[in-house]
PDB file of C-alpha atoms in Angstrom:
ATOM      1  CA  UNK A   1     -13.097  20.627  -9.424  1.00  0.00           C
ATOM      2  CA  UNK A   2     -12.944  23.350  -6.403  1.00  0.00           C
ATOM      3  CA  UNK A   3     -13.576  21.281  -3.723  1.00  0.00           C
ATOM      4  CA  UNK A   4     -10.549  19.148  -4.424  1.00  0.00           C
ATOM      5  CA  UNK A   5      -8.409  22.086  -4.089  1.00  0.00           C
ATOM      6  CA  UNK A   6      -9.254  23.184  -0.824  1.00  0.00           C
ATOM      7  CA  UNK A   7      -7.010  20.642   0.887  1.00  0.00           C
ATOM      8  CA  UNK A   8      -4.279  19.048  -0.719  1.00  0.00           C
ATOM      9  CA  UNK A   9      -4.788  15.208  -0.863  1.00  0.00           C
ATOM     10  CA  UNK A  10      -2.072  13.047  -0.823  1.00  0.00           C
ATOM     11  CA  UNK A  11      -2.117  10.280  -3.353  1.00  0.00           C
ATOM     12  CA  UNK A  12      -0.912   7.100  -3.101  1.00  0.00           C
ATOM     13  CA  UNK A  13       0.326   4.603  -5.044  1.00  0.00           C
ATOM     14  CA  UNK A  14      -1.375   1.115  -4.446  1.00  0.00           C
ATOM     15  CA  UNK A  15       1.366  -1.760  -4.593  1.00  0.00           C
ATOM     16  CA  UNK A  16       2.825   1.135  -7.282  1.00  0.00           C
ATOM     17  CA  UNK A  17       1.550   2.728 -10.425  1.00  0.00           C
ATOM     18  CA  UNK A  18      -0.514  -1.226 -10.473  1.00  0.00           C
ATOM     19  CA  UNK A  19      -2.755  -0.407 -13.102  1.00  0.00           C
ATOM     20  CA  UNK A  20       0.512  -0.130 -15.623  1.00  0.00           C
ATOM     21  CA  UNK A  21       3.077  -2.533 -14.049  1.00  0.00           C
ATOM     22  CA  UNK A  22       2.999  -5.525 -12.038  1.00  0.00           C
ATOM     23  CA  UNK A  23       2.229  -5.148  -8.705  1.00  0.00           C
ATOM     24  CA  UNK A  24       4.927  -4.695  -6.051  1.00  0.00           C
ATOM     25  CA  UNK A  25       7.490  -4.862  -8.743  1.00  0.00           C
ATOM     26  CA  UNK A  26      10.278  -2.482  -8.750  1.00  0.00           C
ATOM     27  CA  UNK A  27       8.906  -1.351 -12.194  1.00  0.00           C
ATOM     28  CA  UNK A  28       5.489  -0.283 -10.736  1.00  0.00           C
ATOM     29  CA  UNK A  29       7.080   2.093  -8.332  1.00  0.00           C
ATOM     30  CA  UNK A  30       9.445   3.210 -10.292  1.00  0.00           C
ATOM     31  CA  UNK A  31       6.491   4.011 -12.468  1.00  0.00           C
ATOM     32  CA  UNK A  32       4.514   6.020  -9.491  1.00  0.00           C
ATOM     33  CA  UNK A  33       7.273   7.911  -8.525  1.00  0.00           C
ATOM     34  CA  UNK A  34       7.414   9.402 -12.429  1.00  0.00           C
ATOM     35  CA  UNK A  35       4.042   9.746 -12.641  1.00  0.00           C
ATOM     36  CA  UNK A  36       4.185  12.378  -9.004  1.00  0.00           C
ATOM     37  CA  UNK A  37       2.870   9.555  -6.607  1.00  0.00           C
ATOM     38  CA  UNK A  38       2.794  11.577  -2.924  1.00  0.00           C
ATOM     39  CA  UNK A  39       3.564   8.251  -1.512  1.00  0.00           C
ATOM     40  CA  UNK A  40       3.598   4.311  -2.074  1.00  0.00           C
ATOM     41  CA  UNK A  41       1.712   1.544  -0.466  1.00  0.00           C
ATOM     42  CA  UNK A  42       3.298  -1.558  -0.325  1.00  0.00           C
ATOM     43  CA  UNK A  43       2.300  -4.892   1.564  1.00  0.00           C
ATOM     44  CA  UNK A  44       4.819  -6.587   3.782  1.00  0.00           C
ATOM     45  CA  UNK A  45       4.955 -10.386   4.170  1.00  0.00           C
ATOM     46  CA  UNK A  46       8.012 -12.351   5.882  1.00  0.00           C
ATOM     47  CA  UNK A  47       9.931 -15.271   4.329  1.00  0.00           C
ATOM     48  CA  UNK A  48      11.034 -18.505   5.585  1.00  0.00           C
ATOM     49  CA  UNK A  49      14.627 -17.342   5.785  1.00  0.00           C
ATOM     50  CA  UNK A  50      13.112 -13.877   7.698  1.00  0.00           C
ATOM     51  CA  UNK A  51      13.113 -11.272   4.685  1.00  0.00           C
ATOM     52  CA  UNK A  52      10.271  -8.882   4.137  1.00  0.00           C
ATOM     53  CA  UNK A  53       9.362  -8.919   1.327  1.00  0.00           C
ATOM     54  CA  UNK A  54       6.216  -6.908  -0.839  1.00  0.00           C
ATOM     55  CA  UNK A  55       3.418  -9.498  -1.634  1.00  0.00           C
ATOM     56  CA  UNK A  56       0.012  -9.091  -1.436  1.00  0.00           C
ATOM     57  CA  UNK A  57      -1.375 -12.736  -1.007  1.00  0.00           C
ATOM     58  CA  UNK A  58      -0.027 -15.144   1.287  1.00  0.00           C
ATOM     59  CA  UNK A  59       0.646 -17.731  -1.548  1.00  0.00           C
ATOM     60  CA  UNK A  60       2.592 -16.652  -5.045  1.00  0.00           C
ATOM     61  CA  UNK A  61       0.791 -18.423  -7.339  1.00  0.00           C
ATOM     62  CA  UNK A  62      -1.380 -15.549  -8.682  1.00  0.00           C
ATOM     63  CA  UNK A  63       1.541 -12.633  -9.491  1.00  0.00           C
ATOM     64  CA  UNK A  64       4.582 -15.106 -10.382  1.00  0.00           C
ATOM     65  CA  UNK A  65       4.994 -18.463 -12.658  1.00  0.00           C
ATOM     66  CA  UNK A  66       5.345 -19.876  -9.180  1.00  0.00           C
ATOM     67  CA  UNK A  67       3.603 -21.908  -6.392  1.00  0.00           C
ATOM     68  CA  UNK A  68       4.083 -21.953  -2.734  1.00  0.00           C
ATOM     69  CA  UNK A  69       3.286 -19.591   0.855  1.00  0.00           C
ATOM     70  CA  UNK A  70       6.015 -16.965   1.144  1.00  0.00           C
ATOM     71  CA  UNK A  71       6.267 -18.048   4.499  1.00  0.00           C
ATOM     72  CA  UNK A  72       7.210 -21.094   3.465  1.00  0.00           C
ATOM     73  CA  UNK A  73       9.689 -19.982   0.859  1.00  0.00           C
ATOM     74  CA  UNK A  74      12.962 -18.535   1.427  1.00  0.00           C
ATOM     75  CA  UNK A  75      14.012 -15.466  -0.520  1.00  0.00           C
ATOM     76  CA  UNK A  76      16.459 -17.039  -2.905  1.00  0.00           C
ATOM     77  CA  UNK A  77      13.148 -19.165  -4.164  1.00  0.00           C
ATOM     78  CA  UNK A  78      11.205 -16.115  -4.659  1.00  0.00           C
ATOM     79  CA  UNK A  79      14.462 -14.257  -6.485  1.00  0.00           C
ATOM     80  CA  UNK A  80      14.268 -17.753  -9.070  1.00  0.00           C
ATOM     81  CA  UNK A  81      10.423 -16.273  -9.978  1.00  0.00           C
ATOM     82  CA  UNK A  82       8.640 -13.746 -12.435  1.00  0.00           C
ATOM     83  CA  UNK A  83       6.530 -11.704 -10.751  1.00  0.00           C
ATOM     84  CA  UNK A  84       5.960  -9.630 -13.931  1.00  0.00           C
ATOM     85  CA  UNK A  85       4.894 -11.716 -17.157  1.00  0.00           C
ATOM     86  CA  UNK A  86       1.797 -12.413 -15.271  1.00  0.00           C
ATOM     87  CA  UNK A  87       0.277  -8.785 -16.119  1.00  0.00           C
ATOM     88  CA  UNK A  88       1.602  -8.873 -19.845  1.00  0.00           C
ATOM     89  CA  UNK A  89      -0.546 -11.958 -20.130  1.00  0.00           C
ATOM     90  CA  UNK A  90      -3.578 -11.472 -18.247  1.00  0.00           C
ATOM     91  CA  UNK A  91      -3.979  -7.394 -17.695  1.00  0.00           C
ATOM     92  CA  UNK A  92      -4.551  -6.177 -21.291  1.00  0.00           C
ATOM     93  CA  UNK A  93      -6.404  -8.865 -22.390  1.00  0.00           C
ATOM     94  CA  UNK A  94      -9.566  -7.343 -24.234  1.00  0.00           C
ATOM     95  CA  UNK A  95      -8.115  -3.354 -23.042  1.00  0.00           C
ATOM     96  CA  UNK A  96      -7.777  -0.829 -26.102  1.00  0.00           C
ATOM     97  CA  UNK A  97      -4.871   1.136 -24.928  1.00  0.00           C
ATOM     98  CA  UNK A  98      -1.535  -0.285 -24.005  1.00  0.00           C
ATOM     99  CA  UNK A  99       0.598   0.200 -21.196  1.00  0.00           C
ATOM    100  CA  UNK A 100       3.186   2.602 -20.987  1.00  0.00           C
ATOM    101  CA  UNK A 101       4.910  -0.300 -19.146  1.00  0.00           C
ATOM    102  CA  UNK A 102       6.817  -3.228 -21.357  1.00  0.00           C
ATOM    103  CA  UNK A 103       7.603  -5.999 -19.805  1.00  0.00           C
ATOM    104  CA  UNK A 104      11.103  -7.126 -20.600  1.00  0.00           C
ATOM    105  CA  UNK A 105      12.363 -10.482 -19.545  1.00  0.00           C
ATOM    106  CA  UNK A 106      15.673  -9.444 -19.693  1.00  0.00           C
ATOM    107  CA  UNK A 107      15.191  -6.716 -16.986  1.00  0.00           C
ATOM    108  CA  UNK A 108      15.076  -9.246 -13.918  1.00  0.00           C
ATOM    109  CA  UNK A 109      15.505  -6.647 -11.394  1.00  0.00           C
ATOM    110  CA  UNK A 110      12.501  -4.933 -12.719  1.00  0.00           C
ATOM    111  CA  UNK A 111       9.986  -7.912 -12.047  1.00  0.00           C
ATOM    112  CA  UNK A 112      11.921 -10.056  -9.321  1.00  0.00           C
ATOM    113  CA  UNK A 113      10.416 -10.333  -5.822  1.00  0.00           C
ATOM    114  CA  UNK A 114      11.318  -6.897  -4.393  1.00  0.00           C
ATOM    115  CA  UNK A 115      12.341  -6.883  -0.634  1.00  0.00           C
ATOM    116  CA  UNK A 116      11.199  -4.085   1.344  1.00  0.00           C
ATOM    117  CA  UNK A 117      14.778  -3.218   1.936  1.00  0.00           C
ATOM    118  CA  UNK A 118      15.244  -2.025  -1.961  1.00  0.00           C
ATOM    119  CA  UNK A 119      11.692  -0.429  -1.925  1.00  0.00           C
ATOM    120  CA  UNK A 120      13.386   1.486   1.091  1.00  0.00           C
ATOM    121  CA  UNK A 121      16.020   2.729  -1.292  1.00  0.00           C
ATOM    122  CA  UNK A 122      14.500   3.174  -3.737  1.00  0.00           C
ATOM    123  CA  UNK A 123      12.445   5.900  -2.021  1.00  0.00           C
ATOM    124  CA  UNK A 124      15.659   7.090  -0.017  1.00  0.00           C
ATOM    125  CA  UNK A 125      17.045   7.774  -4.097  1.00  0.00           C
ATOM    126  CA  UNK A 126      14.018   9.566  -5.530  1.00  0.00           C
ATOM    127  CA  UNK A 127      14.984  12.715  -5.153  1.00  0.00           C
ATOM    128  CA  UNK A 128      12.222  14.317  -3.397  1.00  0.00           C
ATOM    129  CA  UNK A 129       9.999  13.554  -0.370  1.00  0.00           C
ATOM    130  CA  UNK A 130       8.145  10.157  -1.320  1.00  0.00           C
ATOM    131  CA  UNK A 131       6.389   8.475   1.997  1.00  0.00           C
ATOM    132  CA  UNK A 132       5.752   5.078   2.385  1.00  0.00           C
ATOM    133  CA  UNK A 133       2.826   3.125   3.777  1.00  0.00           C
ATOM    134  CA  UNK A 134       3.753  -0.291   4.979  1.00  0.00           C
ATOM    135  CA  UNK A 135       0.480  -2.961   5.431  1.00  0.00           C
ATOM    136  CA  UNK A 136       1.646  -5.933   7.285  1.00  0.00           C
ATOM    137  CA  UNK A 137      -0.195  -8.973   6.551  1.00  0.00           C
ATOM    138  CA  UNK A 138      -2.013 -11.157   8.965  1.00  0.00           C
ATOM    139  CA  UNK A 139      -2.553 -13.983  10.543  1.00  0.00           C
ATOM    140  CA  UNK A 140       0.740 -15.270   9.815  1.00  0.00           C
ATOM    141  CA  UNK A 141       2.824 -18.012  10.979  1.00  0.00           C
ATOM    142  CA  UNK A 142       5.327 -15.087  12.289  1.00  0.00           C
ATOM    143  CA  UNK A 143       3.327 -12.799  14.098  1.00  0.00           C
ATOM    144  CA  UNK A 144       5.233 -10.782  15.477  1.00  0.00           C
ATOM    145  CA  UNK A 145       8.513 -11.282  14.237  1.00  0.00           C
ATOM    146  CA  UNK A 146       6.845  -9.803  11.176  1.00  0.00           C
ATOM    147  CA  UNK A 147       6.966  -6.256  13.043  1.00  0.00           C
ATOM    148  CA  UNK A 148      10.265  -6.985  14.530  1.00  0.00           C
ATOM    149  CA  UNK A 149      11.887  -7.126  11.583  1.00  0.00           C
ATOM    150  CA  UNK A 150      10.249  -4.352  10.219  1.00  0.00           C
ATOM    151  CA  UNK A 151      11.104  -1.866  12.540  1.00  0.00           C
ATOM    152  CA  UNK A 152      14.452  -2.912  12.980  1.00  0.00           C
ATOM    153  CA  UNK A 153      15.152  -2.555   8.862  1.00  0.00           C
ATOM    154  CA  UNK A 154      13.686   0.696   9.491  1.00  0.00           C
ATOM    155  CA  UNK A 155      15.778   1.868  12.384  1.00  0.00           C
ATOM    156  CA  UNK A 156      18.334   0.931   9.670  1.00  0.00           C
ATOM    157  CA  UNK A 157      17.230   3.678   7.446  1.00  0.00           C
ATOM    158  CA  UNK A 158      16.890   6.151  10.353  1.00  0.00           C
ATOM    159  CA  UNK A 159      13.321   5.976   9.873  1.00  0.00           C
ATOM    160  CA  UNK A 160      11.428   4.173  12.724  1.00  0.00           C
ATOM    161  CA  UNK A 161      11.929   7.754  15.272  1.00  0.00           C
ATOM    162  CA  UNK A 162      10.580  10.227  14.345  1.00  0.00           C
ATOM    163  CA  UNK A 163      10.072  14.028  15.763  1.00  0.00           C
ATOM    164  CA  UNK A 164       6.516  13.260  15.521  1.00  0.00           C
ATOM    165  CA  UNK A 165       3.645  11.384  13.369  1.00  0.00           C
ATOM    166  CA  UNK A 166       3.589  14.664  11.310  1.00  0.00           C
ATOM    167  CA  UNK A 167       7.351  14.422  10.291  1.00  0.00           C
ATOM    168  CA  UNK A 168       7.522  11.044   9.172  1.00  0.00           C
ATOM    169  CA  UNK A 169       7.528   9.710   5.899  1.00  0.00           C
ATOM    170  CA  UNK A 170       6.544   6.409   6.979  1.00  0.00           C
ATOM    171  CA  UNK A 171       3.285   4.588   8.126  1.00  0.00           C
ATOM    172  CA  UNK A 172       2.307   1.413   8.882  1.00  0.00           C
ATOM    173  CA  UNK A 173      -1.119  -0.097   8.263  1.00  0.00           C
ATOM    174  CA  UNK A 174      -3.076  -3.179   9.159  1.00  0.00           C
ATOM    175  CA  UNK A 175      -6.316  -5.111   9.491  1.00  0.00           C
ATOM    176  CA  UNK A 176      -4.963  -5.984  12.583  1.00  0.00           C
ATOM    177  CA  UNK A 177      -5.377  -4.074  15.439  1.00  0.00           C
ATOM    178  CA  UNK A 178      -2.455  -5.961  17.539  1.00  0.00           C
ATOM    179  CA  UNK A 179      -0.312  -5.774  14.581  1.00  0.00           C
ATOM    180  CA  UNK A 180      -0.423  -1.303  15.039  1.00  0.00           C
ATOM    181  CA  UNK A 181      -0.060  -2.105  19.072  1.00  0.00           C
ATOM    182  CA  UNK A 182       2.775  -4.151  18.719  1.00  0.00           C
ATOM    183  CA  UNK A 183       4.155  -1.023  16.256  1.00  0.00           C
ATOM    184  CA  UNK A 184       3.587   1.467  19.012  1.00  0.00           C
ATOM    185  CA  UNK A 185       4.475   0.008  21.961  1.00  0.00           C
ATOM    186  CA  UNK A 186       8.190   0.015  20.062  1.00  0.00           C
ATOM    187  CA  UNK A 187       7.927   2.582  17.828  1.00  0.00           C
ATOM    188  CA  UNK A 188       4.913   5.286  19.747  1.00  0.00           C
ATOM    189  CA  UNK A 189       5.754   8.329  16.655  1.00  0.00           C
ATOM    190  CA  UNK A 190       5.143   6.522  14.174  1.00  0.00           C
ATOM    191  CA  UNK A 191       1.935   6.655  12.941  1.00  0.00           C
ATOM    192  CA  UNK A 192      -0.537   3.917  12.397  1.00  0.00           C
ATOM    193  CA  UNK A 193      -3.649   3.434  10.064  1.00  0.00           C
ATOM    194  CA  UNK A 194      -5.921   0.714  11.212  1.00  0.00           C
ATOM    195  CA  UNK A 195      -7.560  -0.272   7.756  1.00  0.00           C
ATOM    196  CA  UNK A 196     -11.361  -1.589   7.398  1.00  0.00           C
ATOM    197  CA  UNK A 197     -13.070  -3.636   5.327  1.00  0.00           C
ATOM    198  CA  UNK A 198     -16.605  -2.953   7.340  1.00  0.00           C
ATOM    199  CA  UNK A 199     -16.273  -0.732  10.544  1.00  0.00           C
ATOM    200  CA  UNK A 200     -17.390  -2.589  13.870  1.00  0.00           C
ATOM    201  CA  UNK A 201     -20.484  -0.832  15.971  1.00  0.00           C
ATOM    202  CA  UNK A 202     -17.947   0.251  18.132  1.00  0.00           C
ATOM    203  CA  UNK A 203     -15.882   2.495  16.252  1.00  0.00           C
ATOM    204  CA  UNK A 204     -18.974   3.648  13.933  1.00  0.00           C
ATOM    205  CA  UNK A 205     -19.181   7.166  16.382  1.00  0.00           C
ATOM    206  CA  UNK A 206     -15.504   7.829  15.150  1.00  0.00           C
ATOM    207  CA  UNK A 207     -13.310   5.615  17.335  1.00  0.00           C
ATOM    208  CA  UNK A 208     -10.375   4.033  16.656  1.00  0.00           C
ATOM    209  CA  UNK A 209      -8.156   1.465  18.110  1.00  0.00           C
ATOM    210  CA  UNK A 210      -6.126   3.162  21.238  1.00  0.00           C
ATOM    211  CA  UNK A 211      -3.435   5.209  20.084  1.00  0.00           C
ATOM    212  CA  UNK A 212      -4.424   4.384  16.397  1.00  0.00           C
ATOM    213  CA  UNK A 213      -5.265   8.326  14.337  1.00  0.00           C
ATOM    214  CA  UNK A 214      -6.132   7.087  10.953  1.00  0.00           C
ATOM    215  CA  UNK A 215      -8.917   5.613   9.371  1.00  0.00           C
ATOM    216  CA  UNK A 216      -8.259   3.682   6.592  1.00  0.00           C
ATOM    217  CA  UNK A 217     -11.654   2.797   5.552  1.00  0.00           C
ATOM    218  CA  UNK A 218     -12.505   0.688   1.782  1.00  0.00           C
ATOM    219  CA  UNK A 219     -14.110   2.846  -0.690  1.00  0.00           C
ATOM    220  CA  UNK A 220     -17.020   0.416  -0.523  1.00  0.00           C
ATOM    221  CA  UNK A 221     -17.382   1.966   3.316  1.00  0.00           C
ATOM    222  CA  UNK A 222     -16.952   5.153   2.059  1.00  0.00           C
ATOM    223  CA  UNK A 223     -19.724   4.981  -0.727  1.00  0.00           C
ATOM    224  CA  UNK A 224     -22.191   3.388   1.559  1.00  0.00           C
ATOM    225  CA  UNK A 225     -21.861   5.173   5.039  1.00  0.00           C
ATOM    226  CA  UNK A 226     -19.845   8.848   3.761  1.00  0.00           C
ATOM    227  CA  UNK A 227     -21.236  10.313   7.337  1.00  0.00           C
ATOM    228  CA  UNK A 228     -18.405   7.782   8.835  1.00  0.00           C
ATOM    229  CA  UNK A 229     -15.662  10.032   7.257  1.00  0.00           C
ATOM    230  CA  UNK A 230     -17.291  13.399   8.946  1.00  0.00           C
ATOM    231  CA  UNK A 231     -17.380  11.610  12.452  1.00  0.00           C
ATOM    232  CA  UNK A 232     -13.684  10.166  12.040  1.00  0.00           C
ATOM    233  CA  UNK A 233     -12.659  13.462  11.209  1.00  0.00           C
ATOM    234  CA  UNK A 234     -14.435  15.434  14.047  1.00  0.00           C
ATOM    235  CA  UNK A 235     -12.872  12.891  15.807  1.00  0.00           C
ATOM    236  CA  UNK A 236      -9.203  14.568  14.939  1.00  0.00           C
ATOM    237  CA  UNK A 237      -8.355  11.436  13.080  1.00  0.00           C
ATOM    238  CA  UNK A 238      -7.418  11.312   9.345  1.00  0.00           C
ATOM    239  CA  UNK A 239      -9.361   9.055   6.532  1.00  0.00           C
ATOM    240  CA  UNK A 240      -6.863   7.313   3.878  1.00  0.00           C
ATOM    241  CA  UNK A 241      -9.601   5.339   1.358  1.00  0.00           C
ATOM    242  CA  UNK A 242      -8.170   2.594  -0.564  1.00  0.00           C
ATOM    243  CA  UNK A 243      -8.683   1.579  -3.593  1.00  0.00           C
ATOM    244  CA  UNK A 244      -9.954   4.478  -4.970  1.00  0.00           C
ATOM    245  CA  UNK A 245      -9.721   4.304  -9.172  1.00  0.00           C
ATOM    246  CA  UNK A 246     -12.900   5.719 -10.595  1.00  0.00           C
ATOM    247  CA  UNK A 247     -13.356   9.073 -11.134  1.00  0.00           C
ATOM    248  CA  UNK A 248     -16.650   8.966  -9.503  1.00  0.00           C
ATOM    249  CA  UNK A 249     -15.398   7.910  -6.464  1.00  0.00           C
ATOM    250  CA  UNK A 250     -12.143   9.589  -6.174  1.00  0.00           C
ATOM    251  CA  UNK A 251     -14.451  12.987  -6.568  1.00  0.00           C
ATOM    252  CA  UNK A 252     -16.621  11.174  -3.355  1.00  0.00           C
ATOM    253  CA  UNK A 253     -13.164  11.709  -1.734  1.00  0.00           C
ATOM    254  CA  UNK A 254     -12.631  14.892  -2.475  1.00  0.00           C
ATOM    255  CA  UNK A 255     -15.846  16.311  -1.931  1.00  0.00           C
ATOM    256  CA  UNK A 256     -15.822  14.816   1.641  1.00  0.00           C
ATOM    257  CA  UNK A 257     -12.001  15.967   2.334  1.00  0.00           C
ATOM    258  CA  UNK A 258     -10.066  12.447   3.219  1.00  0.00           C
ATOM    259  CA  UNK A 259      -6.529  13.384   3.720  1.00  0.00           C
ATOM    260  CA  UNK A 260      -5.317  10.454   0.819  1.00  0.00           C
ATOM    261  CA  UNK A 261      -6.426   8.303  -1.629  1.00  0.00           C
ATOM    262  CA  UNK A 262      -4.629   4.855  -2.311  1.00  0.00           C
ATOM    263  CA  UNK A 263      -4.784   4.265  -5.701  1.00  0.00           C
ATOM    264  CA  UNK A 264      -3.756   1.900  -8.926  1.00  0.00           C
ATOM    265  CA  UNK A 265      -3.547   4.842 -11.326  1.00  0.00           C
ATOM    266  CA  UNK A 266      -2.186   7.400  -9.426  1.00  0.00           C
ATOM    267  CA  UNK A 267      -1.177   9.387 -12.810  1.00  0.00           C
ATOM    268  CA  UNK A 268      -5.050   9.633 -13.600  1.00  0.00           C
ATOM    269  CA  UNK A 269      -5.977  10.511  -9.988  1.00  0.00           C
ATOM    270  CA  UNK A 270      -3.473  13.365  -9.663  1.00  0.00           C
ATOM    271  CA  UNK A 271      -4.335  15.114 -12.821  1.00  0.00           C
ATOM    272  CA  UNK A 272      -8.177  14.749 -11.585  1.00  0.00           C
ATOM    273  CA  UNK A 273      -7.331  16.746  -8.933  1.00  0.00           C
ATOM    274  CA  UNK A 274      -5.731  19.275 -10.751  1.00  0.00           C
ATOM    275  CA  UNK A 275      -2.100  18.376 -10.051  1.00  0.00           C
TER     276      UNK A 275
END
C-alpha cells in the first residue's frame, strides 16, 4: 500500500489494544504497547474523592460488575470492581478466534479501575517514546476541576510544559471546546484536538476552535465529507480519525494522509500499513 508510506501515521491505541482486553484496563495497554502502539488514548473522568480516573461512560455499569456515576463514587469503590470479566463474557461471544488476552481473576491489578496516574507510569516505564492522548469527558458535575487536576498530575510528571506542541508526548482532546480553552489558557504548548462527531457550518472551510490545531473528526465524517480532511489540512491543522478498525477505512486514511488513526486493534492497523 504506497500511499500509506509516504507519511508515517501515527497509530493509536483506543482505550488500549480494546479489541483484545478490556477497555481502559491496565491489561489493554499493556497489550498496545507490545503490539508497537505510537500512542494511547485514554478517557479521563473525575471521582467523588477527586481522582482521574480512565472510564469511558459516565456510569460503570457497562465495563464492571458494578453500578453507580464515577462522579459519584470515590476511588476506593471503583478499586472493590471488575472492570475486566465483562469482555470474557460478552466480547467473544459467537467470534471464531480467541483473544490473545486471558482474563485472570487473580490478576486484580490487571482489570481494576486504572487511575490516570498509573497509565502515566506506565508509559513513563515503556521503554521507548509512547504519547498519550487524554479525552476529558463532559458535561460533568466538576467542570473544571476535571482539567485542574489533570494538569497538575501532569506537571507532576514534568509533562504539562513543553518546548513546543511538536515535542510533547501528550495531548488532550475533547468534545468540548471550553474544556481545550481552559487547557490552554494554563497549559498554551500543549496541544489540543477538538474531536467531532458532525462538524458545525462554521468550521466546515477548515476552522477550528481558537488556538485549537487538530481535527479530530469520527470516521463516519471522514467517509461521508473526505474533502473536510484536505481543507483542515490546507488549513495547517492535523486530522486524528477515531475509531478507525476496518481495513477499508483505515486505507480511506491513508490515502487522504491524516496524521493518526485511533484505533481498537492497533496490531492489525500497523501491520496494514506496513509496519
Amino acid at each position: 500500500m504506497t500511499h500509506a508510506r509516504q507519511h508515517t501515521i501515527q497509530v493509536v491505541a483506543h482505550r488500549g489494544a480494546s479489541e483484545d482486553a478490556p477497555e481502559h484496563t491496565l491489561a489493554a495497554y499493556r497489550k498496545a504497547i507490545e503490539d508497537g502502539a505510537d500512542a494511547l488514548e485514554c478517557d479521563v473522568r473525575l471521582t467523588a474523592d477527586g481522582h482521574l480516573v480512565c472510564v469511558h461512560d459516565r456510569r460503570v455499569n457497562r465495563t464492571s460488575n458494578g453500578r453507580g456515576a464515577v462522579s459519584a463514587l470515590e476511588l476506593a469503590d471503583l478499586a472493590a470492581l471488575d472492570f475486566g470479566s465483562w469482555k470474557t463474557r460478552e466480547a467473544w461471544r459467537g467470534r471464531d478466534e480467541e483473544p490473545d488476552w486471558e482474563h485472570r481473576p487473580e490478576d486484580r491489578e490487571e482489570t481494576s479501575v486504572l487511575t490516570l496516574e498509573r497509565l502515566l507510569e506506565l508509559v513513563a516505564d515503556a521503554g521507548r517514546r509512547v504519547e498519550l492522548a487524554i479525552e476529558t469527558k463532559h458535561p460533568t458535575r466538576w467542570a473544571g476541576q476535571v482539567e485542574e487536576r489533570l494538569l497538575a498530575l501532569l506537571e507532576r510528571f514534568g509533562l504539562h510544559a513543553p518546548g513546543s506542541a511538536a515535542e510533547s508526548p501528550v495531548r488532550v482532546m475533547s468534545f468540548s471546546a471550553r474544556s481545550l480553552h481552559r487547557v490552554r489558557a494554563a497549559a498554551p504548548a500543549l496541544p489540543t484536538v477538538y474531536l467531532m462527531q458532525f462538524v458545525s457550518p462554521r468550521l466546515r472551510d477548515g476552522r477550528l476552535p481558537a488556538g485549537v490545531h487538530v481535527a479530530g473528526p469520527s470516521v463516519r465524517i471522514v467517509r461521508n465529507h473526505p474533502a473536510y480532511v484536505e481543507r483542515w489540512k490546507e488549513a495547517g491543522h492535523q486530522v486524528h480519525v477515531w475509531t478507525v478498525n476496518e481495513p477499508g477505512d483505515v486505507d480511506l486514511c491513508a490515502g487522504l494522509g491524516v496524521d493518526a488513526i485511533i484505533t481498537n486493534r492497533p496490531r492489525a492497523v500497523l501491520r496494514q500499513l506496513g509496519r
